[in-house]
Amino acid sequence: MPFTLPPLPYAYDALEPYIDARTMEIHHTKHHGAYVDNVNKALATAPQLADKSIDELLADNLAIVPESIRTAVRNNGGGHWNHSLFWEIMGPKKGGEPTGLLAKAIQRVFGDFNQFKEKFAAAAMGRFGSGWAWLIIGQNGLEIISTPNQDNPLMENKFAVIGLDVWEHAYYL
């Protein structure tokens, strides 16, 4: 079954003044929409994968995806998965310091929330070119990593908690 562009869970102007409505609309409809269209085009040549979720396709470094379409699925399926998470973790009434178990884990691993933010920002700004910064749960607990292009932690069988798009298309208007 082809993938579809998920609706944005808030209005395009809901994140103003931080991200303007036009940037959000282009990012969602044009960029994310293109990832969805292009992963569907690639998968049309592999009907044996028609019942697979995006998670199943990307897991284990795309092991089930034929080599002939692996790059297209990595780039476009990754872009679809990454953006689907990105839209969900942002919102007009979201943000601030975490609470509960996540707050305790951040404090244990990074010292405090401010130190976490510094390290997360460094990972994002240290990404040369396009990519993503992530807070993940790895084998040893919370980690901050950065991935190139549309790669993501799922490809390495890790769990993403937060993803930050550091592609120029996310902020260029």
PDB file of N, CA and C in Angstrom, residues 1-4 36 39-41 43-44 46-54:
ATOM      1  N   MET A   1       0.845  -1.181   0.000  1.00  0.00           N
ATOM      2  CA  MET A   1       0.000   0.000   0.000  1.00  0.00           C
ATOM      3  C   MET A   1       0.889   1.242   0.000  1.00  0.00           C
ATOM      4  N   PRO A   2       0.659   2.177  -0.885  1.00  0.00           N
ATOM      5  CA  PRO A   2       1.520   3.360  -0.945  1.00  0.00           C
ATOM      6  C   PRO A   2       1.446   4.190   0.332  1.00  0.00           C
ATOM      7  N   PHE A   3       2.551   4.839   0.622  1.00  0.00           N
ATOM      8  CA  PHE A   3       2.596   5.746   1.764  1.00  0.00           C
ATOM      9  C   PHE A   3       1.902   7.047   1.385  1.00  0.00           C
ATOM     10  N   THR A   4       1.400   7.750   2.388  1.00  0.00           N
ATOM     11  CA  THR A   4       0.721   9.024   2.159  1.00  0.00           C
ATOM     12  C   THR A   4       1.349  10.095   3.037  1.00  0.00           C
ATOM     13  N   VAL A  36       7.581  11.274   0.071  1.00  0.00           N
ATOM     14  CA  VAL A  36       6.517  10.265  -0.010  1.00  0.00           C
ATOM     15  C   VAL A  36       6.337   9.800  -1.457  1.00  0.00           C
ATOM     16  N   VAL A  39       9.507   7.684  -2.554  1.00  0.00           N
ATOM     17  CA  VAL A  39       9.633   6.339  -1.970  1.00  0.00           C
ATOM     18  C   VAL A  39       8.579   5.426  -2.585  1.00  0.00           C
ATOM     19  N   ASN A  40       7.392   5.950  -2.839  1.00  0.00           N
ATOM     20  CA  ASN A  40       6.355   5.141  -3.497  1.00  0.00           C
ATOM     21  C   ASN A  40       6.779   4.729  -4.904  1.00  0.00           C
ATOM     22  N   LYS A  41       7.404   5.635  -5.648  1.00  0.00           N
ATOM     23  CA  LYS A  41       7.887   5.293  -6.996  1.00  0.00           C
ATOM     24  C   LYS A  41       8.923   4.177  -6.929  1.00  0.00           C
ATOM     25  N   LEU A  43       9.333   1.926  -4.564  1.00  0.00           N
ATOM     26  CA  LEU A  43       8.726   0.677  -4.093  1.00  0.00           C
ATOM     27  C   LEU A  43       7.789   0.048  -5.121  1.00  0.00           C
ATOM     28  N   ALA A  44       7.337   0.817  -6.091  1.00  0.00           N
ATOM     29  CA  ALA A  44       6.475   0.263  -7.146  1.00  0.00           C
ATOM     30  C   ALA A  44       7.198  -0.819  -7.941  1.00  0.00           C
ATOM     31  N   ALA A  46       9.108  -3.028  -6.526  1.00  0.00           N
ATOM     32  CA  ALA A  46       9.346  -4.151  -5.609  1.00  0.00           C
ATOM     33  C   ALA A  46       8.040  -4.554  -4.933  1.00  0.00           C
ATOM     34  N   PRO A  47       7.119  -5.191  -5.659  1.00  0.00           N
ATOM     35  CA  PRO A  47       5.806  -5.525  -5.100  1.00  0.00           C
ATOM     36  C   PRO A  47       5.870  -6.428  -3.873  1.00  0.00           C
ATOM     37  N   GLN A  48       6.945  -7.159  -3.690  1.00  0.00           N
ATOM     38  CA  GLN A  48       7.089  -8.013  -2.510  1.00  0.00           C
ATOM     39  C   GLN A  48       7.188  -7.196  -1.217  1.00  0.00           C
ATOM     40  N   LEU A  49       7.405  -5.889  -1.335  1.00  0.00           N
ATOM     41  CA  LEU A  49       7.510  -5.023  -0.158  1.00  0.00           C
ATOM     42  C   LEU A  49       6.235  -4.221   0.095  1.00  0.00           C
ATOM     43  N   ALA A  50       5.195  -4.453  -0.674  1.00  0.00           N
ATOM     44  CA  ALA A  50       3.978  -3.638  -0.617  1.00  0.00           C
ATOM     45  C   ALA A  50       3.313  -3.621   0.750  1.00  0.00           C
ATOM     46  N   ASP A  51       3.453  -4.681   1.529  1.00  0.00           N
ATOM     47  CA  ASP A  51       2.787  -4.735   2.833  1.00  0.00           C
ATOM     48  C   ASP A  51       3.695  -4.310   3.984  1.00  0.00           C
ATOM     49  N   LYS A  52       4.885  -3.835   3.688  1.00  0.00           N
ATOM     50  CA  LYS A  52       5.842  -3.464   4.735  1.00  0.00           C
ATOM     51  C   LYS A  52       5.623  -2.026   5.194  1.00  0.00           C
ATOM     52  N   SER A  53       5.773  -1.805   6.489  1.00  0.00           N
ATOM     53  CA  SER A  53       5.712  -0.449   7.038  1.00  0.00           C
ATOM     54  C   SER A  53       7.034   0.258   6.745  1.00  0.00           C
ATOM     55  N   ILE A  54       7.034   1.562   6.896  1.00  0.00           N
ATOM     56  CA  ILE A  54       8.273   2.311   6.692  1.00  0.00           C
ATOM     57  C   ILE A  54       9.324   1.875   7.710  1.00  0.00           C
TER      58      ILE A  54
END
